[in-house]
PDB file of C-alpha atoms in Angstrom:
ATOM      1  CA  UNK P  22     -35.048  17.405  12.196  1.00 52.00           C
ATOM      2  CA  UNK P  23     -34.762  18.191   8.475  1.00 46.00           C
ATOM      3  CA  UNK P  24     -32.469  21.128   9.289  1.00 46.00           C
ATOM      4  CA  UNK P  25     -30.250  18.937  11.471  1.00 43.00           C
ATOM      5  CA  UNK P  26     -30.058  16.271   8.766  1.00 43.00           C
ATOM      6  CA  UNK P  27     -29.109  18.838   6.123  1.00 43.00           C
ATOM      7  CA  UNK P  28     -26.390  20.277   8.363  1.00 38.00           C
ATOM      8  CA  UNK P  29     -24.965  16.813   8.979  1.00 42.00           C
ATOM      9  CA  UNK P  30     -24.980  16.021   5.252  1.00 46.00           C
ATOM     10  CA  UNK P  31     -23.128  19.234   4.444  1.00 45.00           C
ATOM     11  CA  UNK P  32     -20.586  18.531   7.200  1.00 48.00           C
ATOM     12  CA  UNK P  33     -19.787  15.185   5.585  1.00 65.00           C
ATOM     13  CA  UNK P  34     -19.347  16.630   2.078  1.00 86.00           C
ATOM     14  CA  UNK P  35     -15.872  16.050   0.614  1.00 93.00           C
ATOM     15  CA  UNK P  36     -14.428  19.411  -0.409  1.00 93.00           C
ATOM     16  CA  UNK P  37     -11.629  20.429  -2.744  1.00 96.00           C
ATOM     17  CA  UNK P  38     -11.130  22.457  -5.919  1.00 98.00           C
ATOM     18  CA  UNK P  39      -9.242  19.593  -7.593  1.00 98.00           C
ATOM     19  CA  UNK P  40     -11.071  16.303  -8.340  1.00 97.00           C
ATOM     20  CA  UNK P  41      -8.458  14.189  -6.537  1.00 97.00           C
ATOM     21  CA  UNK P  42      -9.230  16.166  -3.372  1.00 97.00           C
ATOM     22  CA  UNK P  43     -13.007  16.058  -3.698  1.00 96.00           C
ATOM     23  CA  UNK P  44     -14.036  12.803  -5.390  1.00 97.00           C
ATOM     24  CA  UNK P  45     -14.707   9.696  -3.322  1.00 96.00           C
ATOM     25  CA  UNK P  46     -12.638   7.324  -5.461  1.00 97.00           C
ATOM     26  CA  UNK P  47      -9.471   7.728  -7.495  1.00 98.00           C
ATOM     27  CA  UNK P  48      -7.350   5.127  -9.266  1.00 98.00           C
ATOM     28  CA  UNK P  49      -3.819   5.547 -10.567  1.00 97.00           C
ATOM     29  CA  UNK P  50      -1.902   3.184 -12.864  1.00 97.00           C
ATOM     30  CA  UNK P  51       1.636   3.649 -14.117  1.00 94.00           C
ATOM     31  CA  UNK P  52       5.128   2.348 -14.437  1.00 88.00           C
ATOM     32  CA  UNK P  53       8.415   3.835 -13.408  1.00 82.00           C
ATOM     33  CA  UNK P  54      11.920   3.396 -14.688  1.00 82.00           C
ATOM     34  CA  UNK P  55      13.816   2.433 -11.568  1.00 82.00           C
ATOM     35  CA  UNK P  56      17.486   2.099 -10.811  1.00 85.00           C
ATOM     36  CA  UNK P  57      17.324  -0.697  -8.242  1.00 86.00           C
ATOM     37  CA  UNK P  58      19.896  -2.566  -6.190  1.00 90.00           C
ATOM     38  CA  UNK P  59      19.588  -5.837  -4.279  1.00 94.00           C
ATOM     39  CA  UNK P  60      22.101  -7.068  -1.712  1.00 95.00           C
ATOM     40  CA  UNK P  61      21.459 -10.277   0.220  1.00 96.00           C
ATOM     41  CA  UNK P  62      22.989 -13.155   2.127  1.00 94.00           C
ATOM     42  CA  UNK P  63      21.582 -16.555   3.013  1.00 95.00           C
ATOM     43  CA  UNK P  64      23.142 -19.179   5.261  1.00 92.00           C
ATOM     44  CA  UNK P  65      23.408 -20.849   8.658  1.00 89.00           C
ATOM     45  CA  UNK P  66      22.813 -18.270  11.407  1.00 80.00           C
ATOM     46  CA  UNK P  67      22.954 -15.486   8.847  1.00 72.00           C
ATOM     47  CA  UNK P  68      26.278 -16.536   7.371  1.00 79.00           C
ATOM     48  CA  UNK P  69      26.927 -16.932   3.668  1.00 82.00           C
ATOM     49  CA  UNK P  70      28.305 -14.457   1.190  1.00 90.00           C
ATOM     50  CA  UNK P  71      26.900 -10.945   1.017  1.00 94.00           C
ATOM     51  CA  UNK P  72      25.994 -10.748  -2.661  1.00 96.00           C
ATOM     52  CA  UNK P  73      25.384  -7.725  -4.809  1.00 96.00           C
ATOM     53  CA  UNK P  74      23.007  -9.153  -7.396  1.00 94.00           C
ATOM     54  CA  UNK P  75      24.261  -6.865 -10.153  1.00 92.00           C
ATOM     55  CA  UNK P  76      28.008  -7.032  -9.530  1.00 93.00           C
ATOM     56  CA  UNK P  77      28.285 -10.668  -8.390  1.00 95.00           C
ATOM     57  CA  UNK P  78      25.445 -12.379 -10.266  1.00 94.00           C
ATOM     58  CA  UNK P  79      25.072 -10.401 -13.507  1.00 92.00           C
ATOM     59  CA  UNK P  80      21.611  -9.030 -12.731  1.00 91.00           C
ATOM     60  CA  UNK P  81      20.488  -5.878 -14.549  1.00 85.00           C
ATOM     61  CA  UNK P  82      19.502  -3.076 -12.200  1.00 80.00           C
ATOM     62  CA  UNK P  83      17.371  -0.987 -14.583  1.00 80.00           C
ATOM     63  CA  UNK P  84      13.746  -2.097 -14.575  1.00 77.00           C
ATOM     64  CA  UNK P  85      10.372  -0.714 -15.537  1.00 83.00           C
ATOM     65  CA  UNK P  86       8.298  -1.398 -12.448  1.00 86.00           C
ATOM     66  CA  UNK P  87       4.464  -1.482 -12.629  1.00 92.00           C
ATOM     67  CA  UNK P  88       2.515   0.329  -9.926  1.00 93.00           C
ATOM     68  CA  UNK P  89      -1.149   0.884  -9.087  1.00 96.00           C
ATOM     69  CA  UNK P  90      -3.041   2.678  -6.320  1.00 96.00           C
ATOM     70  CA  UNK P  91      -6.611   3.216  -5.196  1.00 98.00           C
ATOM     71  CA  UNK P  92      -7.791   5.946  -2.811  1.00 98.00           C
ATOM     72  CA  UNK P  93     -11.191   5.987  -1.127  1.00 98.00           C
ATOM     73  CA  UNK P  94     -12.416   9.054   0.758  1.00 97.00           C
ATOM     74  CA  UNK P  95     -15.479   8.064   2.803  1.00 96.00           C
ATOM     75  CA  UNK P  96     -15.462  11.422   4.621  1.00 95.00           C
ATOM     76  CA  UNK P  97     -13.799  14.778   4.162  1.00 95.00           C
ATOM     77  CA  UNK P  98     -10.941  14.165   6.608  1.00 97.00           C
ATOM     78  CA  UNK P  99     -10.495  10.409   6.169  1.00 97.00           C
ATOM     79  CA  UNK P 100      -8.966   8.343   3.402  1.00 98.00           C
ATOM     80  CA  UNK P 101      -7.989   4.740   2.776  1.00 98.00           C
ATOM     81  CA  UNK P 102      -5.220   3.977   0.280  1.00 97.00           C
ATOM     82  CA  UNK P 103      -4.228   0.702  -1.350  1.00 97.00           C
ATOM     83  CA  UNK P 104      -1.073   0.456  -3.447  1.00 96.00           C
ATOM     84  CA  UNK P 105       0.920  -2.206  -5.279  1.00 96.00           C
ATOM     85  CA  UNK P 106       4.349  -2.199  -6.898  1.00 91.00           C
ATOM     86  CA  UNK P 107       6.914  -4.889  -7.616  1.00 89.00           C
ATOM     87  CA  UNK P 108       9.218  -6.528 -10.082  1.00 87.00           C
ATOM     88  CA  UNK P 109      10.520  -9.864 -11.350  1.00 90.00           C
ATOM     89  CA  UNK P 110      14.016 -10.298 -12.744  1.00 90.00           C
ATOM     90  CA  UNK P 111      16.313 -13.143 -13.806  1.00 93.00           C
ATOM     91  CA  UNK P 112      19.791 -13.633 -15.254  1.00 94.00           C
ATOM     92  CA  UNK P 113      22.156 -16.373 -16.445  1.00 96.00           C
ATOM     93  CA  UNK P 114      25.767 -15.747 -15.472  1.00 96.00           C
ATOM     94  CA  UNK P 115      29.127 -17.493 -15.185  1.00 96.00           C
ATOM     95  CA  UNK P 116      30.379 -16.516 -11.728  1.00 96.00           C
ATOM     96  CA  UNK P 117      34.036 -15.629 -11.178  1.00 93.00           C
ATOM     97  CA  UNK P 118      34.255 -16.694  -7.521  1.00 94.00           C
ATOM     98  CA  UNK P 119      32.962 -19.337  -5.135  1.00 95.00           C
ATOM     99  CA  UNK P 120      29.517 -18.424  -3.794  1.00 95.00           C
ATOM    100  CA  UNK P 121      27.856 -19.824  -0.675  1.00 95.00           C
ATOM    101  CA  UNK P 122      24.071 -19.387  -0.826  1.00 95.00           C
ATOM    102  CA  UNK P 123      21.709 -21.234   1.467  1.00 93.00           C
ATOM    103  CA  UNK P 124      22.896 -24.830   1.784  1.00 91.00           C
ATOM    104  CA  UNK P 125      24.640 -24.823  -1.625  1.00 94.00           C
ATOM    105  CA  UNK P 126      28.164 -23.864  -2.717  1.00 95.00           C
ATOM    106  CA  UNK P 127      28.594 -22.765  -6.329  1.00 96.00           C
ATOM    107  CA  UNK P 128      32.172 -23.014  -7.694  1.00 96.00           C
ATOM    108  CA  UNK P 129      34.091 -20.611  -9.912  1.00 95.00           C
ATOM    109  CA  UNK P 130      32.801 -20.540 -13.516  1.00 94.00           C
ATOM    110  CA  UNK P 131      29.524 -22.237 -12.601  1.00 96.00           C
ATOM    111  CA  UNK P 132      26.758 -21.150 -15.002  1.00 96.00           C
ATOM    112  CA  UNK P 133      24.085 -20.116 -12.526  1.00 97.00           C
ATOM    113  CA  UNK P 134      20.544 -18.845 -12.977  1.00 97.00           C
ATOM    114  CA  UNK P 135      19.502 -16.103 -10.564  1.00 97.00           C
ATOM    115  CA  UNK P 136      15.935 -14.984  -9.989  1.00 96.00           C
ATOM    116  CA  UNK P 137      14.488 -12.178  -7.893  1.00 94.00           C
ATOM    117  CA  UNK P 138      10.811 -11.481  -7.249  1.00 94.00           C
ATOM    118  CA  UNK P 139       9.692  -8.617  -5.051  1.00 91.00           C
ATOM    119  CA  UNK P 140       6.081  -7.505  -4.519  1.00 93.00           C
ATOM    120  CA  UNK P 141       4.852  -4.855  -2.090  1.00 92.00           C
ATOM    121  CA  UNK P 142       1.228  -4.310  -1.078  1.00 95.00           C
ATOM    122  CA  UNK P 143       0.465  -1.166   0.924  1.00 95.00           C
ATOM    123  CA  UNK P 144      -2.724  -0.444   2.877  1.00 96.00           C
ATOM    124  CA  UNK P 145      -2.851   2.915   4.636  1.00 97.00           C
ATOM    125  CA  UNK P 146      -5.413   4.847   6.667  1.00 98.00           C
ATOM    126  CA  UNK P 147      -4.898   8.604   6.760  1.00 98.00           C
ATOM    127  CA  UNK P 148      -6.543  11.436   8.680  1.00 98.00           C
ATOM    128  CA  UNK P 149      -6.365  15.030   7.475  1.00 98.00           C
ATOM    129  CA  UNK P 150      -5.546  17.276  10.405  1.00 97.00           C
ATOM    130  CA  UNK P 151      -5.536  20.204   7.951  1.00 97.00           C
ATOM    131  CA  UNK P 152      -7.989  20.355   5.032  1.00 96.00           C
ATOM    132  CA  UNK P 153      -9.075  23.299   2.898  1.00 96.00           C
ATOM    133  CA  UNK P 154     -10.371  23.599  -0.635  1.00 96.00           C
ATOM    134  CA  UNK P 155      -6.889  23.797  -2.144  1.00 97.00           C
ATOM    135  CA  UNK P 156      -4.752  21.683   0.197  1.00 98.00           C
ATOM    136  CA  UNK P 157      -4.623  18.898   2.753  1.00 98.00           C
ATOM    137  CA  UNK P 158      -2.047  17.646   5.242  1.00 98.00           C
ATOM    138  CA  UNK P 159      -2.415  14.423   7.166  1.00 98.00           C
ATOM    139  CA  UNK P 160      -0.866  11.447   8.885  1.00 98.00           C
ATOM    140  CA  UNK P 161      -1.798   7.869   9.493  1.00 98.00           C
ATOM    141  CA  UNK P 162      -0.864   4.241   9.991  1.00 97.00           C
ATOM    142  CA  UNK P 163      -0.662   1.353   7.595  1.00 94.00           C
ATOM    143  CA  UNK P 164       0.800  -1.977   6.550  1.00 90.00           C
ATOM    144  CA  UNK P 165       3.312  -2.873   3.886  1.00 90.00           C
ATOM    145  CA  UNK P 166       3.251  -6.575   3.036  1.00 91.00           C
ATOM    146  CA  UNK P 167       6.537  -7.447   1.319  1.00 90.00           C
ATOM    147  CA  UNK P 168       6.672 -10.716  -0.622  1.00 93.00           C
ATOM    148  CA  UNK P 169      10.266 -11.610  -1.503  1.00 94.00           C
ATOM    149  CA  UNK P 170      11.931 -14.528  -3.287  1.00 96.00           C
ATOM    150  CA  UNK P 171      15.637 -14.713  -4.192  1.00 96.00           C
ATOM    151  CA  UNK P 172      17.002 -17.881  -5.756  1.00 97.00           C
ATOM    152  CA  UNK P 173      20.248 -19.215  -7.259  1.00 97.00           C
ATOM    153  CA  UNK P 174      20.371 -22.488  -9.180  1.00 97.00           C
ATOM    154  CA  UNK P 175      22.691 -24.584 -11.342  1.00 96.00           C
ATOM    155  CA  UNK P 176      21.414 -27.890 -12.831  1.00 93.00           C
ATOM    156  CA  UNK P 177      24.526 -29.895 -11.959  1.00 91.00           C
ATOM    157  CA  UNK P 178      24.719 -28.587  -8.378  1.00 94.00           C
ATOM    158  CA  UNK P 179      21.287 -27.712  -7.060  1.00 95.00           C
ATOM    159  CA  UNK P 180      19.290 -24.653  -6.050  1.00 96.00           C
ATOM    160  CA  UNK P 181      18.549 -22.604  -2.957  1.00 95.00           C
ATOM    161  CA  UNK P 182      15.832 -20.024  -2.409  1.00 95.00           C
ATOM    162  CA  UNK P 183      15.401 -17.364   0.266  1.00 94.00           C
ATOM    163  CA  UNK P 184      11.753 -16.395   0.498  1.00 93.00           C
ATOM    164  CA  UNK P 185       9.237 -14.894   2.863  1.00 91.00           C
ATOM    165  CA  UNK P 186       6.156 -12.709   3.221  1.00 91.00           C
ATOM    166  CA  UNK P 187       6.699 -10.016   5.829  1.00 87.00           C
ATOM    167  CA  UNK P 188       3.932  -7.828   7.312  1.00 86.00           C
ATOM    168  CA  UNK P 189       5.521  -4.463   8.077  1.00 85.00           C
ATOM    169  CA  UNK P 190       3.369  -1.894   9.925  1.00 89.00           C
ATOM    170  CA  UNK P 191       4.351   1.730   9.428  1.00 92.00           C
ATOM    171  CA  UNK P 192       3.482   5.344  10.121  1.00 96.00           C
ATOM    172  CA  UNK P 193       3.284   7.967   7.415  1.00 97.00           C
ATOM    173  CA  UNK P 194       2.582  11.571   6.489  1.00 98.00           C
ATOM    174  CA  UNK P 195       1.156  12.997   3.277  1.00 98.00           C
ATOM    175  CA  UNK P 196       0.101  16.277   1.751  1.00 98.00           C
ATOM    176  CA  UNK P 197      -1.358  17.801  -1.394  1.00 98.00           C
ATOM    177  CA  UNK P 198      -1.639  21.322  -2.815  1.00 98.00           C
ATOM    178  CA  UNK P 199      -3.922  22.299  -5.705  1.00 98.00           C
ATOM    179  CA  UNK P 200      -2.691  25.236  -7.783  1.00 98.00           C
ATOM    180  CA  UNK P 201      -6.035  25.124  -9.603  1.00 98.00           C
ATOM    181  CA  UNK P 202      -8.731  22.632 -10.543  1.00 97.00           C
ATOM    182  CA  UNK P 203      -6.243  21.238 -13.100  1.00 98.00           C
ATOM    183  CA  UNK P 204      -2.876  21.008 -11.299  1.00 98.00           C
ATOM    184  CA  UNK P 205      -2.173  19.111  -8.070  1.00 98.00           C
ATOM    185  CA  UNK P 206       1.145  18.584  -6.260  1.00 98.00           C
ATOM    186  CA  UNK P 207       1.246  15.586  -3.906  1.00 98.00           C
ATOM    187  CA  UNK P 208       3.822  14.023  -1.619  1.00 98.00           C
ATOM    188  CA  UNK P 209       4.053  11.349   1.049  1.00 97.00           C
ATOM    189  CA  UNK P 210       6.533   9.381   3.126  1.00 97.00           C
ATOM    190  CA  UNK P 211       6.247   6.158   5.178  1.00 96.00           C
ATOM    191  CA  UNK P 212       8.666   4.873   7.831  1.00 95.00           C
ATOM    192  CA  UNK P 213       9.172   1.572   9.612  1.00 89.00           C
ATOM    193  CA  UNK P 214      11.638   0.072  12.094  1.00 87.00           C
ATOM    194  CA  UNK P 215      10.157  -2.985  13.774  1.00 80.00           C
ATOM    195  CA  UNK P 216      10.472  -6.695  14.597  1.00 83.00           C
ATOM    196  CA  UNK P 217       7.490  -9.029  14.096  1.00 83.00           C
ATOM    197  CA  UNK P 218       7.783 -12.779  14.768  1.00 82.00           C
ATOM    198  CA  UNK P 219      10.782 -14.032  12.773  1.00 88.00           C
ATOM    199  CA  UNK P 220      11.071 -10.827  10.720  1.00 89.00           C
ATOM    200  CA  UNK P 221      12.966  -7.628  11.418  1.00 89.00           C
ATOM    201  CA  UNK P 222      12.632  -4.747   9.010  1.00 88.00           C
ATOM    202  CA  UNK P 223      13.337  -1.104   8.311  1.00 92.00           C
ATOM    203  CA  UNK P 224      11.784   0.857   5.482  1.00 91.00           C
ATOM    204  CA  UNK P 225      11.507   4.261   3.854  1.00 95.00           C
ATOM    205  CA  UNK P 226       8.960   4.722   1.054  1.00 93.00           C
ATOM    206  CA  UNK P 227       8.615   8.278  -0.259  1.00 96.00           C
ATOM    207  CA  UNK P 228       7.268   9.923  -3.389  1.00 96.00           C
ATOM    208  CA  UNK P 229       6.361  13.307  -4.859  1.00 98.00           C
ATOM    209  CA  UNK P 230       4.118  13.786  -7.885  1.00 98.00           C
ATOM    210  CA  UNK P 231       2.510  16.405 -10.114  1.00 98.00           C
ATOM    211  CA  UNK P 232      -0.870  15.577 -11.666  1.00 98.00           C
ATOM    212  CA  UNK P 233      -2.751  17.341 -14.476  1.00 98.00           C
ATOM    213  CA  UNK P 234      -6.529  16.855 -14.684  1.00 98.00           C
ATOM    214  CA  UNK P 235      -7.069  16.683 -18.439  1.00 97.00           C
ATOM    215  CA  UNK P 236     -10.807  15.884 -18.260  1.00 97.00           C
ATOM    216  CA  UNK P 237     -13.479  15.647 -15.571  1.00 95.00           C
ATOM    217  CA  UNK P 238     -12.688  12.013 -14.751  1.00 97.00           C
ATOM    218  CA  UNK P 239      -9.248  11.511 -16.245  1.00 98.00           C
ATOM    219  CA  UNK P 240      -5.773  12.892 -15.564  1.00 98.00           C
ATOM    220  CA  UNK P 241      -2.108  12.145 -16.035  1.00 97.00           C
ATOM    221  CA  UNK P 242       1.040  12.926 -14.139  1.00 97.00           C
ATOM    222  CA  UNK P 243       4.682  12.396 -13.320  1.00 97.00           C
ATOM    223  CA  UNK P 244       6.106  11.016 -10.092  1.00 96.00           C
ATOM    224  CA  UNK P 245       9.466  10.415  -8.463  1.00 95.00           C
ATOM    225  CA  UNK P 246       9.763   7.593  -5.910  1.00 93.00           C
ATOM    226  CA  UNK P 247      12.456   6.425  -3.479  1.00 94.00           C
ATOM    227  CA  UNK P 248      12.165   3.102  -1.623  1.00 93.00           C
ATOM    228  CA  UNK P 249      14.605   1.475   0.799  1.00 94.00           C
ATOM    229  CA  UNK P 250      13.802  -1.918   2.368  1.00 91.00           C
ATOM    230  CA  UNK P 251      15.953  -3.940   4.753  1.00 93.00           C
ATOM    231  CA  UNK P 252      14.487  -7.283   5.838  1.00 92.00           C
ATOM    232  CA  UNK P 253      15.893 -10.112   7.944  1.00 92.00           C
ATOM    233  CA  UNK P 254      14.271 -13.492   8.557  1.00 92.00           C
ATOM    234  CA  UNK P 255      15.447 -15.762  11.370  1.00 90.00           C
ATOM    235  CA  UNK P 256      14.591 -19.386  10.570  1.00 81.00           C
ATOM    236  CA  UNK P 257      15.393 -22.644  12.371  1.00 78.00           C
ATOM    237  CA  UNK P 258      18.691 -23.237  10.562  1.00 85.00           C
ATOM    238  CA  UNK P 259      19.112 -21.051   7.495  1.00 89.00           C
ATOM    239  CA  UNK P 260      18.607 -17.307   8.000  1.00 93.00           C
ATOM    240  CA  UNK P 261      18.597 -14.630   5.321  1.00 94.00           C
ATOM    241  CA  UNK P 262      18.751 -10.879   5.050  1.00 94.00           C
ATOM    242  CA  UNK P 263      18.224  -8.549   2.115  1.00 95.00           C
ATOM    243  CA  UNK P 264      18.538  -4.852   1.367  1.00 94.00           C
ATOM    244  CA  UNK P 265      16.649  -3.446  -1.614  1.00 92.00           C
ATOM    245  CA  UNK P 266      16.725   0.131  -2.801  1.00 92.00           C
ATOM    246  CA  UNK P 267      15.238   1.656  -5.884  1.00 90.00           C
ATOM    247  CA  UNK P 268      14.397   5.109  -7.123  1.00 92.00           C
ATOM    248  CA  UNK P 269      13.330   6.687 -10.357  1.00 91.00           C
ATOM    249  CA  UNK P 270      10.748   8.670 -12.320  1.00 93.00           C
ATOM    250  CA  UNK P 271       7.302   7.456 -13.266  1.00 92.00           C
ATOM    251  CA  UNK P 272       4.419   8.429 -15.526  1.00 95.00           C
ATOM    252  CA  UNK P 273       0.854   7.543 -14.588  1.00 96.00           C
ATOM    253  CA  UNK P 274      -2.776   8.034 -15.502  1.00 98.00           C
ATOM    254  CA  UNK P 275      -5.638   8.612 -13.065  1.00 98.00           C
ATOM    255  CA  UNK P 276      -9.375   8.046 -13.067  1.00 98.00           C
ATOM    256  CA  UNK P 277     -11.676   9.631 -10.494  1.00 97.00           C
ATOM    257  CA  UNK P 278     -15.367   9.444  -9.681  1.00 96.00           C
TER     258      UNK P 278
END
């Protein structure tokens, strides 16, 4: 019985020459400089003007976006990932054309205030169908929960806000290769094309990173991310749709134990 127990314990050991492949928990925190673009429309039965928030509403498209992730490896070939990223942005702008947004019409030269808030929470279960000491390759399923709010207001006219929280299930693949116990190359990609209740969405969320393990429980790295979201919400009267893309480099720090 003792022999069987020892064999089982060894079989469940998490293996890997790099700490992010062998430790049970890892946490990453960083921020990336993203070139982002938001296009949206909001109106009766999906009507309304298609607005580019930078070109039409004076919104800046360069943002430093915070991001955080946690990975738990309960067994050698299983992992659970949680991730967050998002941004908040606002601008005051004198528009040069008539804009229909929601149930409001904003005239030429109106001094409007535009706000955009976008938060994404990602939960993902992955299974390694290939795992060795220096690499892993896996696939899995997960959920992106996208929380979006886009508003335009002008004190003398009124305000209108398109908002929603969309659960977006997805499939994904990921991989990692350790050049040594110090250097690790990682990449992943998630995809979605699905309708759920009043929401319809498509998504691509991909990244590649290089991490350096400076100390036993601490590392740092660089990452490049590309995200493309398209979301539509069909409501009783006023429907909205939005397309958000952003990409850019990031720096991050990691802790593992």
